[in-house]
Amino acid sequence: MKTGKYLVLLMVMAVFFAGGCKNGNFAGKYAIVMKAEGNSYNEQVVKGFEKVITDHGGSCIIAYPDTPTVEDQIIQVESLISQKVDAIAIAANDVNGLQSILTKAMAEGIRVSTLDSNTNADSRQTFVNQADTSDIGAVLAQSVYDISGGAGQWAILSTTSLAANQNEWIDAMKETMAQPEFRELRLVDIAYGEDDYELSREKTFELLEKYPDLKVICAPTVKGVLAAAEVVEESGKGGQIRVTGLGMPSEMADHIGADKACPYMYLWNPEEVGALSAYVSLALVSGEITGAAGERFSAGDMGSYTIQQCSDGGTEVIVGSPLKIDAGNIDKWREAF
Ligand code: RAM
């Protein structure tokens, strides 16, 4: 009789551990694919993702493309499909270029979500968005306006020309800038530093050379904003040209301030983006959510979140709002990320 009871218990446990369950133990393989390796922001996102997955009993697979291209991300996703992972969370190097491989993954039962840099709606079940895309564009555009005094030439230093989040933020900046009060500002160029520090430095030097009357460089990339701030300071043009964008406080601390290259910038906590992405993957695999608008799920000590409609026709869940980082709070935030 006793053996039979144990047999039933073993069978029940086997079901629970097979591929996730609602009871707090989510055994399974959860993958994260960022846009590029060797990037402190991406490493912090991965750190947040990995901690939540392992705390819940899952195994985390971290996959970086060899180069920041969609082609190399496709290679990573193909490998993850062959490893029969339960979920893939990916930051896209191209908004449409992953559709074929991600729809293949979903057809094989793999739960697919995006984070940090989105795909089109057909390539994902939902998107973990660090902050509302139009909010990010609006605060960056307003920063350029404030820092420039409302008039003059400004340029953007972005990453790769196909990076989904970069292009969405640039479009959102342009949308804000289309309003009458921004009419004295002129966007003279968009340069691409590919989230590579040295190339971003080179592109900054080229901008300074080509546009002697430039007043602001806006770099919505942690590598780009650091490179631009350092080049502007090294060139002795910190008084004429100012830098803003999205940057890691721990890296930008020496360049933030009224008399520095960067009066202020924005970001969010990358670890929180990774952590929420992990909770979304866990909830997709356990069946708690499907990624449809209106669904709610618990994200542990981060609280509960509701999935909402996204402007591209798919859905998204928003982590928070862009955080302004300036001389007043840089010492606090440089300790955090
Ligand atoms: C870079 C990447 C990333 C972006 C941050 C702000 O690290 O482009 O996708 O979210 O900057």
Tab-separated table of C-alpha atoms and ligand atoms in Angstrom:
chain	number	residue	atom	x	y	z
A	1	MET	CA	0.000	0.000	0.000
A	2	LYS	CA	2.844	2.440	1.084
A	3	THR	CA	4.733	1.965	-2.213
A	4	GLY	CA	1.599	2.858	-4.157
A	5	LYS	CA	1.274	6.132	-2.201
A	6	TYR	CA	4.897	7.063	-2.907
A	7	LEU	CA	4.417	6.176	-6.561
A	8	VAL	CA	1.479	8.607	-6.803
A	9	LEU	CA	3.536	11.312	-5.042
A	10	LEU	CA	6.448	10.792	-7.444
A	11	MET	CA	4.093	10.999	-10.441
A	12	VAL	CA	2.542	14.230	-9.165
A	13	MET	CA	6.011	15.752	-8.601
A	14	ALA	CA	7.099	14.687	-12.079
A	15	VAL	CA	4.162	16.565	-13.581
A	16	PHE	CA	4.916	19.699	-11.562
A	17	PHE	CA	8.595	19.706	-12.500
A	18	ALA	CA	7.996	18.780	-16.151
A	19	GLY	CA	7.720	22.303	-17.506
A	20	GLY	CA	6.652	24.834	-14.955
A	21	CYS	CA	3.801	25.010	-12.523
A	22	LYS	CA	1.902	27.620	-10.646
A	23	ASN	CA	3.217	26.466	-7.281
A	24	GLY	CA	6.368	28.573	-7.277
A	25	ASN	CA	8.733	26.072	-8.847
A	26	PHE	CA	9.294	26.711	-12.516
A	27	ALA	CA	11.751	24.048	-13.621
A	28	GLY	CA	12.548	24.553	-17.287
A	29	LYS	CA	15.035	26.235	-19.635
A	30	TYR	CA	14.659	30.012	-20.000
A	31	ALA	CA	16.835	31.809	-22.561
A	32	ILE	CA	17.707	35.470	-22.940
A	33	VAL	CA	19.260	36.959	-26.090
A	34	MET	CA	20.483	40.571	-25.941
A	35	LYS	CA	21.535	42.759	-28.895
A	36	ALA	CA	25.267	42.638	-28.236
A	37	GLU	CA	27.922	41.346	-25.841
A	38	GLY	CA	30.418	43.524	-23.924
A	39	ASN	CA	27.835	46.085	-22.891
A	40	SER	CA	27.348	46.961	-19.204
A	41	TYR	CA	23.655	47.743	-19.696
A	42	ASN	CA	22.976	44.374	-21.338
A	43	GLU	CA	24.957	42.594	-18.618
A	44	GLN	CA	22.811	44.219	-15.904
A	45	VAL	CA	19.615	43.224	-17.754
A	46	VAL	CA	20.880	39.636	-17.957
A	47	LYS	CA	21.819	39.707	-14.259
A	48	GLY	CA	18.266	40.672	-13.307
A	49	PHE	CA	16.796	37.996	-15.609
A	50	GLU	CA	19.092	35.209	-14.407
A	51	LYS	CA	18.470	35.901	-10.691
A	52	VAL	CA	14.683	35.575	-11.015
A	53	ILE	CA	14.877	32.440	-13.158
A	54	THR	CA	17.291	30.622	-10.845
A	55	ASP	CA	15.400	31.786	-7.714
A	56	HIS	CA	12.361	30.011	-9.192
A	57	GLY	CA	14.170	26.759	-9.898
A	58	GLY	CA	14.614	27.294	-13.618
A	59	SER	CA	17.838	27.121	-15.603
A	60	CYS	CA	18.891	30.271	-17.452
A	61	ILE	CA	20.583	30.177	-20.860
A	62	ILE	CA	22.378	33.404	-21.806
A	63	ALA	CA	23.015	33.857	-25.533
A	64	TYR	CA	24.763	36.831	-27.135
A	65	PRO	CA	25.110	37.242	-30.934
A	66	ASP	CA	28.735	37.321	-32.172
A	67	THR	CA	28.011	40.714	-33.768
A	68	PRO	CA	25.151	43.208	-33.107
A	69	THR	CA	23.215	41.979	-36.152
A	70	VAL	CA	19.931	40.183	-36.700
A	71	GLU	CA	21.771	37.490	-38.662
A	72	ASP	CA	23.814	36.517	-35.630
A	73	GLN	CA	20.735	36.638	-33.411
A	74	ILE	CA	19.002	34.187	-35.781
A	75	ILE	CA	21.937	31.792	-35.295
A	76	GLN	CA	21.474	32.009	-31.506
A	77	VAL	CA	17.710	31.432	-31.717
A	78	GLU	CA	18.195	28.413	-34.001
A	79	SER	CA	20.533	26.914	-31.407
A	80	LEU	CA	18.018	27.581	-28.613
A	81	ILE	CA	15.275	25.867	-30.613
A	82	SER	CA	17.520	22.810	-31.030
A	83	GLN	CA	18.134	22.861	-27.253
A	84	LYS	CA	14.341	22.708	-26.818
A	85	VAL	CA	14.220	25.647	-24.416
A	86	ASP	CA	10.875	26.514	-22.836
A	87	ALA	CA	11.090	30.283	-23.376
A	88	ILE	CA	13.116	32.885	-25.271
A	89	ALA	CA	13.301	36.560	-24.265
A	90	ILE	CA	15.056	38.611	-26.950
A	91	ALA	CA	16.120	42.240	-27.544
A	92	ALA	CA	15.848	42.686	-31.311
A	93	ASN	CA	18.584	44.001	-33.595
A	94	ASP	CA	15.920	44.415	-36.271
A	95	VAL	CA	12.174	44.902	-35.825
A	96	ASN	CA	11.134	42.532	-38.648
A	97	GLY	CA	14.188	40.360	-39.290
A	98	LEU	CA	13.492	37.822	-36.529
A	99	GLN	CA	9.900	37.052	-37.540
A	100	SER	CA	10.612	33.816	-39.401
A	101	ILE	CA	12.784	32.224	-36.722
A	102	LEU	CA	10.648	33.422	-33.781
A	103	THR	CA	7.403	32.192	-35.366
A	104	LYS	CA	9.185	28.869	-35.894
A	105	ALA	CA	10.094	28.846	-32.188
A	106	MET	CA	6.514	29.607	-31.154
A	107	ALA	CA	5.208	26.906	-33.507
A	108	GLU	CA	7.407	24.448	-31.584
A	109	GLY	CA	5.801	25.515	-28.292
A	110	ILE	CA	8.528	27.891	-27.142
A	111	ARG	CA	7.190	30.973	-25.364
A	112	VAL	CA	8.614	34.107	-27.004
A	113	SER	CA	8.745	37.611	-25.562
A	114	THR	CA	10.856	40.650	-26.351
A	115	LEU	CA	12.590	43.107	-24.025
A	116	ASP	CA	14.510	46.387	-24.381
A	117	SER	CA	14.257	46.403	-28.208
A	118	ASN	CA	11.026	45.198	-29.760
A	119	THR	CA	10.058	43.125	-32.800
A	120	ASN	CA	6.873	43.414	-34.830
A	121	ALA	CA	3.705	42.036	-33.235
A	122	ASP	CA	3.754	38.744	-35.197
A	123	SER	CA	7.174	37.814	-33.811
A	124	ARG	CA	6.291	37.817	-30.115
A	125	GLN	CA	3.683	37.052	-27.462
A	126	THR	CA	4.414	40.284	-25.581
A	127	PHE	CA	7.097	42.956	-25.034
A	128	VAL	CA	8.749	44.018	-21.766
A	129	ASN	CA	9.249	47.723	-22.387
A	130	GLN	CA	11.561	49.625	-20.042
A	131	ALA	CA	9.365	52.733	-20.337
A	132	ASP	CA	6.695	54.069	-22.680
A	133	THR	CA	8.422	54.681	-26.023
A	134	SER	CA	6.806	58.085	-26.604
A	135	ASP	CA	7.748	59.143	-23.054
A	136	ILE	CA	11.397	58.313	-23.770
A	137	GLY	CA	11.277	60.301	-27.014
A	138	ALA	CA	9.582	63.223	-25.307
A	139	VAL	CA	12.044	63.513	-22.396
A	140	LEU	CA	15.017	63.275	-24.763
A	141	ALA	CA	13.566	65.916	-27.109
A	142	GLN	CA	12.792	68.201	-24.150
A	143	SER	CA	16.354	67.680	-22.871
A	144	VAL	CA	17.770	68.797	-26.235
A	145	TYR	CA	15.482	71.842	-26.136
A	146	ASP	CA	16.411	72.814	-22.577
A	147	ILE	CA	20.141	72.191	-22.915
A	148	SER	CA	20.395	74.033	-26.262
A	149	GLY	CA	18.393	77.013	-25.062
A	150	GLY	CA	15.678	76.087	-27.565
A	151	ALA	CA	17.503	76.825	-30.809
A	152	GLY	CA	20.410	75.667	-32.967
A	153	GLN	CA	21.889	72.539	-34.520
A	154	TRP	CA	21.738	69.163	-32.796
A	155	ALA	CA	22.686	65.619	-33.813
A	156	ILE	CA	21.866	62.076	-32.738
A	157	LEU	CA	24.507	59.442	-32.019
A	158	SER	CA	22.712	56.086	-32.200
A	159	THR	CA	23.832	52.447	-32.349
A	160	THR	CA	23.153	50.233	-35.397
A	161	SER	CA	20.853	51.665	-38.065
A	162	LEU	CA	18.368	48.771	-37.742
A	163	ALA	CA	18.145	48.615	-33.923
A	164	ALA	CA	14.428	48.576	-33.184
A	165	ASN	CA	14.471	50.550	-29.929
A	166	GLN	CA	16.860	53.182	-31.257
A	167	ASN	CA	14.709	53.867	-34.317
A	168	GLU	CA	11.527	53.946	-32.237
A	169	TRP	CA	13.067	56.468	-29.861
A	170	ILE	CA	14.395	58.577	-32.753
A	171	ASP	CA	10.922	58.590	-34.340
A	172	ALA	CA	9.406	59.566	-30.979
A	173	MET	CA	11.927	62.413	-30.607
A	174	LYS	CA	11.087	63.673	-34.105
A	175	GLU	CA	7.365	63.489	-33.292
A	176	THR	CA	7.862	65.682	-30.228
A	177	MET	CA	10.140	68.015	-32.168
A	178	ALA	CA	7.407	68.528	-34.794
A	179	GLN	CA	5.588	70.739	-32.266
A	180	PRO	CA	5.882	74.527	-32.850
A	181	GLU	CA	7.969	75.320	-29.777
A	182	PHE	CA	10.791	73.152	-31.172
A	183	ARG	CA	10.885	74.901	-34.565
A	184	GLU	CA	14.197	76.725	-33.863
A	185	LEU	CA	16.027	73.409	-33.410
A	186	ARG	CA	17.567	71.667	-36.431
A	187	LEU	CA	18.534	67.977	-36.474
A	188	VAL	CA	21.596	68.014	-38.750
A	189	ASP	CA	22.670	64.345	-38.646
A	190	ILE	CA	22.192	60.857	-37.243
A	191	ALA	CA	25.467	58.975	-36.724
A	192	TYR	CA	25.762	55.254	-35.913
A	193	GLY	CA	28.327	54.106	-33.353
A	194	GLU	CA	26.935	50.521	-33.212
A	195	ASP	CA	27.090	50.496	-29.390
A	196	ASP	CA	30.846	50.228	-29.870
A	197	TYR	CA	32.814	52.656	-27.698
A	198	GLU	CA	35.687	53.326	-30.135
A	199	LEU	CA	33.409	53.685	-33.175
A	200	SER	CA	31.123	55.986	-31.145
A	201	ARG	CA	34.162	58.145	-30.325
A	202	GLU	CA	35.088	58.273	-34.008
A	203	LYS	CA	31.557	59.268	-34.993
A	204	THR	CA	31.548	62.008	-32.352
A	205	PHE	CA	34.804	63.469	-33.688
A	206	GLU	CA	33.277	63.424	-37.194
A	207	LEU	CA	30.180	65.278	-35.959
A	208	LEU	CA	32.299	67.951	-34.257
A	209	GLU	CA	34.381	68.330	-37.415
A	210	LYS	CA	31.419	68.479	-39.804
A	211	TYR	CA	29.161	70.759	-37.702
A	212	PRO	CA	31.223	73.505	-35.987
A	213	ASP	CA	28.007	75.167	-34.743
A	214	LEU	CA	26.610	71.992	-33.182
A	215	LYS	CA	25.043	72.651	-29.762
A	216	VAL	CA	23.815	69.239	-28.550
A	217	ILE	CA	24.528	65.569	-29.235
A	218	CYS	CA	21.755	63.247	-28.056
A	219	ALA	CA	22.878	59.611	-27.676
A	220	PRO	CA	20.109	57.167	-26.638
A	221	THR	CA	22.748	54.488	-26.000
A	222	VAL	CA	24.936	53.896	-22.954
A	223	LYS	CA	28.080	53.387	-25.048
A	224	GLY	CA	27.312	56.362	-27.264
A	225	VAL	CA	26.553	58.860	-24.540
A	226	LEU	CA	29.769	57.991	-22.667
A	227	ALA	CA	31.886	58.224	-25.825
A	228	ALA	CA	30.304	61.535	-26.849
A	229	ALA	CA	30.757	63.083	-23.386
A	230	GLU	CA	34.419	62.085	-23.254
A	231	VAL	CA	35.201	63.325	-26.777
A	232	VAL	CA	33.459	66.661	-26.185
A	233	GLU	CA	35.457	67.167	-22.985
A	234	GLU	CA	38.745	66.062	-24.591
A	235	SER	CA	38.169	68.462	-27.488
A	236	GLY	CA	37.754	71.343	-25.051
A	237	LYS	CA	34.304	72.081	-26.503
A	238	GLY	CA	32.386	71.294	-23.315
A	239	GLY	CA	31.298	74.933	-23.116
A	240	GLN	CA	29.792	75.080	-26.599
A	241	ILE	CA	28.583	71.523	-27.144
A	242	ARG	CA	26.621	69.543	-24.563
A	243	VAL	CA	25.645	65.878	-24.485
A	244	THR	CA	22.531	64.097	-23.248
A	245	GLY	CA	20.835	60.759	-23.824
A	246	LEU	CA	20.485	57.400	-22.063
A	247	GLY	CA	23.449	56.455	-19.906
A	248	MET	CA	24.634	54.286	-17.032
A	249	PRO	CA	25.179	56.510	-13.954
A	250	SER	CA	28.091	54.295	-12.853
A	251	GLU	CA	29.869	55.101	-16.143
A	252	MET	CA	28.784	58.723	-16.605
A	253	ALA	CA	29.362	59.987	-13.050
A	254	ASP	CA	32.427	62.105	-13.952
A	255	HIS	CA	30.641	63.722	-16.891
A	256	ILE	CA	27.364	64.778	-15.263
A	257	GLY	CA	26.866	68.331	-14.020
A	258	ALA	CA	26.112	71.921	-15.015
A	259	ASP	CA	29.780	72.511	-15.876
A	260	LYS	CA	30.352	69.062	-17.415
A	261	ALA	CA	29.659	67.718	-20.916
A	262	CYS	CA	26.338	66.216	-19.797
A	263	PRO	CA	24.050	68.450	-17.678
A	264	TYR	CA	21.686	65.509	-17.218
A	265	MET	CA	20.507	62.329	-18.913
A	266	TYR	CA	17.906	59.567	-18.458
A	267	LEU	CA	17.715	55.814	-17.955
A	268	TRP	CA	15.956	53.180	-15.869
A	269	ASN	CA	17.269	50.277	-13.796
A	270	PRO	CA	18.411	47.628	-16.327
A	271	GLU	CA	18.214	44.867	-13.709
A	272	GLU	CA	14.492	45.583	-13.290
A	273	VAL	CA	13.981	45.211	-17.044
A	274	GLY	CA	15.674	41.822	-16.906
A	275	ALA	CA	13.791	40.744	-13.790
A	276	LEU	CA	10.377	41.615	-15.223
A	277	SER	CA	11.303	39.868	-18.466
A	278	ALA	CA	12.060	36.742	-16.430
A	279	TYR	CA	8.690	36.926	-14.645
A	280	VAL	CA	6.985	37.239	-18.047
A	281	SER	CA	8.835	34.153	-19.331
A	282	LEU	CA	7.919	32.201	-16.182
A	283	ALA	CA	4.263	33.251	-16.438
A	284	LEU	CA	4.116	32.364	-20.160
A	285	VAL	CA	5.578	28.909	-19.541
A	286	SER	CA	3.373	28.201	-16.504
A	287	GLY	CA	0.293	29.243	-18.452
A	288	GLU	CA	-0.511	32.107	-16.060
A	289	ILE	CA	-0.521	34.430	-19.096
A	290	THR	CA	-0.620	34.102	-22.887
A	291	GLY	CA	0.515	37.671	-23.584
A	292	ALA	CA	-2.948	39.025	-24.301
A	293	ALA	CA	-3.881	42.590	-23.297
A	294	GLY	CA	-5.623	42.779	-19.934
A	295	GLU	CA	-3.881	39.775	-18.393
A	296	ARG	CA	-2.347	40.396	-14.981
A	297	PHE	CA	0.569	38.541	-13.425
A	298	SER	CA	2.654	38.708	-10.287
A	299	ALA	CA	6.297	39.760	-10.507
A	300	GLY	CA	7.295	38.870	-6.936
A	301	ASP	CA	8.572	41.852	-4.931
A	302	MET	CA	8.151	44.048	-8.042
A	303	GLY	CA	4.374	43.745	-7.554
A	304	SER	CA	1.694	42.902	-10.124
A	305	TYR	CA	1.657	44.044	-13.730
A	306	THR	CA	-1.016	44.221	-16.419
A	307	ILE	CA	-0.275	43.497	-20.048
A	308	GLN	CA	-1.521	46.309	-22.283
A	309	GLN	CA	-2.105	47.036	-25.949
A	310	CYS	CA	1.018	48.258	-27.798
A	311	SER	CA	0.970	50.834	-30.625
A	312	ASP	CA	2.168	48.191	-33.122
A	313	GLY	CA	-0.947	46.061	-32.594
A	314	GLY	CA	0.773	43.612	-30.257
A	315	THR	CA	1.016	43.887	-26.484
A	316	GLU	CA	3.549	45.199	-23.983
A	317	VAL	CA	4.121	45.463	-20.270
A	318	ILE	CA	5.844	48.640	-19.098
A	319	VAL	CA	8.454	48.491	-16.323
A	320	GLY	CA	8.334	52.159	-15.260
A	321	SER	CA	9.165	55.724	-16.308
A	322	PRO	CA	12.415	57.257	-17.548
A	323	LEU	CA	14.538	58.406	-14.591
A	324	LYS	CA	16.260	61.815	-14.813
A	325	ILE	CA	19.884	61.531	-13.687
A	326	ASP	CA	21.660	64.798	-12.822
A	327	ALA	CA	24.264	66.242	-10.429
A	328	GLY	CA	21.714	66.078	-7.628
A	329	ASN	CA	21.204	62.322	-7.714
A	330	ILE	CA	24.172	60.900	-9.637
A	331	ASP	CA	25.923	59.753	-6.436
A	332	LYS	CA	22.849	57.784	-5.437
A	333	TRP	CA	22.260	56.147	-8.828
A	334	ARG	CA	25.943	55.442	-9.635
A	335	GLU	CA	25.865	52.890	-6.785
A	336	ALA	CA	22.772	51.206	-8.223
A	337	PHE	CA	23.626	50.704	-11.930
B	1	RAM	C1	22.488	50.426	-25.188
B	1	RAM	C2	21.608	49.536	-26.054
B	1	RAM	C3	20.285	49.223	-25.369
B	1	RAM	C4	19.617	50.515	-24.878
B	1	RAM	C5	20.580	51.230	-23.930
B	1	RAM	C6	19.975	52.522	-23.398
B	1	RAM	O1	23.082	49.683	-24.194
B	1	RAM	O2	21.369	50.164	-27.284
B	1	RAM	O3	19.415	48.547	-26.290
B	1	RAM	O4	18.403	50.209	-24.203
B	1	RAM	O5	21.792	51.535	-24.613
